[in-house]
């Protein structure tokens, strides 16, 4: 490996970086911090939905809580709740792709808010601040 990190830590960080870099611009467009671009929004929402089909749960196997990870031990203590929150995220970003296809800014804003809440719900419980 290229570094001395837990390999699954690299896997999950890469995954969530891809999520953030597709979701971030959608959030910025909805907030008016970036020019609205329907084509880009649909591309990003499509990639998010594709990423949601990946089994990111496999990036959190037992024993992969070692090292300097910001993934809190509660993930492995509350696997069912963690999985449920992950599933909420999958459903929210899949719904966001459908919303993006509508072209309706209000519907897109609501779906973006819901997806952001799904991200946050998991971070609040399972991602260390630093
Ligand atoms: C983002 C991003 C997150 C979520 C979260 C939403 O753009 O990188 O982790 O939105 O901040 O509350």
Short mmCIF file of C-alpha atoms and ligand atoms in Angstrom, two decimals:
data_model
loop_
_atom_site.label_atom_id
_atom_site.label_comp_id
_atom_site.label_asym_id
_atom_site.label_seq_id
_atom_site.Cartn_x
_atom_site.Cartn_y
_atom_site.Cartn_z
CA UNK A 1 0.00 0.00 0.00
CA UNK A 2 1.00 3.60 -0.63
CA UNK A 3 0.62 4.59 2.98
CA UNK A 4 0.41 2.99 6.40
CA UNK A 5 -3.29 3.57 6.88
CA UNK A 6 -5.83 0.89 7.40
CA UNK A 7 -6.63 -0.03 3.75
CA UNK A 8 -10.36 0.18 4.29
CA UNK A 9 -9.87 3.69 5.65
CA UNK A 10 -8.52 4.73 2.24
CA UNK A 11 -11.43 3.01 0.55
CA UNK A 12 -14.09 4.75 2.58
CA UNK A 13 -12.39 8.16 2.50
CA UNK A 14 -12.16 7.90 -1.29
CA UNK A 15 -15.81 6.98 -1.48
CA UNK A 16 -17.02 9.83 0.73
CA UNK A 17 -14.76 12.28 -1.13
CA UNK A 18 -16.52 11.30 -4.35
CA UNK A 19 -19.90 11.75 -2.67
CA UNK A 20 -18.92 15.17 -1.34
CA UNK A 21 -17.49 16.37 -4.65
CA UNK A 22 -20.70 15.48 -6.45
CA UNK A 23 -23.07 16.65 -3.73
CA UNK A 24 -21.21 19.85 -2.85
CA UNK A 25 -21.83 21.64 -6.17
CA UNK A 26 -25.53 20.67 -6.09
CA UNK A 27 -25.82 22.21 -2.63
CA UNK A 28 -23.97 25.31 -3.85
CA UNK A 29 -26.35 25.71 -6.81
CA UNK A 30 -29.38 25.32 -4.56
CA UNK A 31 -27.99 27.94 -2.17
CA UNK A 32 -27.22 30.29 -5.05
CA UNK A 33 -23.49 30.18 -4.35
CA UNK A 34 -22.81 28.78 -7.82
CA UNK A 35 -24.58 29.50 -11.13
CA UNK A 36 -27.46 27.13 -11.76
CA UNK A 37 -26.56 24.59 -14.46
CA UNK A 38 -29.15 21.90 -15.13
CA UNK A 39 -26.80 19.73 -17.19
CA UNK A 40 -24.10 19.70 -14.51
CA UNK A 41 -26.66 19.17 -11.78
CA UNK A 42 -28.00 16.11 -13.58
CA UNK A 43 -24.51 14.73 -14.14
CA UNK A 44 -23.60 15.15 -10.47
CA UNK A 45 -26.92 13.71 -9.29
CA UNK A 46 -26.47 10.77 -11.66
CA UNK A 47 -22.99 10.07 -10.35
CA UNK A 48 -24.28 10.31 -6.78
CA UNK A 49 -26.99 7.78 -7.54
CA UNK A 50 -24.40 5.50 -9.17
CA UNK A 51 -22.16 5.82 -6.09
CA UNK A 52 -25.14 4.98 -3.90
CA UNK A 53 -25.35 1.61 -5.66
CA UNK A 54 -21.88 0.73 -4.41
CA UNK A 55 -21.68 -1.38 -1.29
CA UNK A 56 -19.86 1.11 0.91
CA UNK A 57 -20.78 -0.99 3.93
CA UNK A 58 -17.94 -3.29 2.93
CA UNK A 59 -15.54 -0.44 3.74
CA UNK A 60 -16.40 -0.84 7.44
CA UNK A 61 -15.51 -4.47 8.18
CA UNK A 62 -14.93 -5.60 11.75
CA UNK A 63 -11.45 -4.56 12.92
CA UNK A 64 -11.11 -1.62 10.50
CA UNK A 65 -11.50 0.89 13.33
CA UNK A 66 -7.74 1.08 13.93
CA UNK A 67 -5.39 4.05 13.59
CA UNK A 68 -6.24 7.72 13.24
CA UNK A 69 -9.64 7.23 11.65
CA UNK A 70 -12.48 9.68 12.26
CA UNK A 71 -14.91 6.78 11.98
CA UNK A 72 -16.16 6.44 15.57
CA UNK A 73 -16.19 3.09 17.39
CA UNK A 74 -19.97 3.48 17.69
CA UNK A 75 -20.20 2.40 14.03
CA UNK A 76 -19.11 -1.09 14.96
CA UNK A 77 -21.16 -1.05 18.19
CA UNK A 78 -24.38 -0.02 16.42
CA UNK A 79 -24.02 -1.73 13.05
CA UNK A 80 -27.78 -2.01 12.43
CA UNK A 81 -28.37 1.70 13.04
CA UNK A 82 -25.30 2.60 10.98
CA UNK A 83 -26.58 0.46 8.09
CA UNK A 84 -30.03 2.04 8.38
CA UNK A 85 -28.52 5.53 8.14
CA UNK A 86 -26.40 4.43 5.17
CA UNK A 87 -29.55 3.10 3.53
CA UNK A 88 -31.29 6.45 4.17
CA UNK A 89 -28.42 8.14 2.32
CA UNK A 90 -28.76 5.74 -0.64
CA UNK A 91 -32.48 6.42 -0.88
CA UNK A 92 -32.06 10.18 -0.48
CA UNK A 93 -29.48 10.51 -3.27
CA UNK A 94 -31.50 8.21 -5.52
CA UNK A 95 -34.51 10.49 -4.93
CA UNK A 96 -32.27 13.49 -5.65
CA UNK A 97 -31.44 12.06 -9.08
CA UNK A 98 -35.16 11.75 -9.84
CA UNK A 99 -35.74 15.29 -8.54
CA UNK A 100 -32.88 16.62 -10.69
CA UNK A 101 -34.58 15.14 -13.74
CA UNK A 102 -37.72 17.15 -13.01
CA UNK A 103 -35.88 20.42 -13.59
CA UNK A 104 -38.08 21.97 -10.87
CA UNK A 105 -35.90 24.08 -8.57
CA UNK A 106 -38.21 23.75 -5.58
CA UNK A 107 -38.35 19.95 -5.86
CA UNK A 108 -34.57 19.84 -6.36
CA UNK A 109 -33.98 22.08 -3.34
CA UNK A 110 -36.16 19.87 -1.13
CA UNK A 111 -34.45 16.67 -2.30
CA UNK A 112 -31.04 18.30 -1.79
CA UNK A 113 -32.00 19.29 1.74
CA UNK A 114 -33.15 15.76 2.49
CA UNK A 115 -29.92 14.28 1.11
CA UNK A 116 -27.88 16.73 3.20
CA UNK A 117 -29.84 15.70 6.28
CA UNK A 118 -29.07 12.05 5.53
CA UNK A 119 -25.35 12.87 5.34
CA UNK A 120 -25.53 14.86 8.53
CA UNK A 121 -27.52 12.27 10.51
CA UNK A 122 -24.67 9.80 10.11
CA UNK A 123 -21.91 12.35 10.70
CA UNK A 124 -23.57 13.53 13.92
CA UNK A 125 -23.42 10.05 15.44
CA UNK A 126 -20.56 8.33 13.72
CA UNK A 127 -17.95 10.81 12.44
CA UNK A 128 -15.52 12.36 14.88
CA UNK A 129 -15.15 16.13 14.60
CA UNK A 130 -11.38 16.00 14.24
C1 LIG B 1 -21.78 18.28 1.88
C2 LIG B 1 -20.78 17.52 2.49
C3 LIG B 1 -21.33 16.88 3.55
C4 LIG B 1 -22.76 17.20 3.62
C5 LIG B 1 -23.20 17.70 4.93
C6 LIG B 1 -24.66 18.04 4.90
O1 LIG B 1 -21.67 18.96 0.87
O2 LIG B 1 -19.52 17.41 2.13
O3 LIG B 1 -20.74 16.08 4.37
O4 LIG B 1 -22.97 18.15 2.58
O5 LIG B 1 -22.47 18.84 5.27
O6 LIG B 1 -25.08 18.44 6.17
#
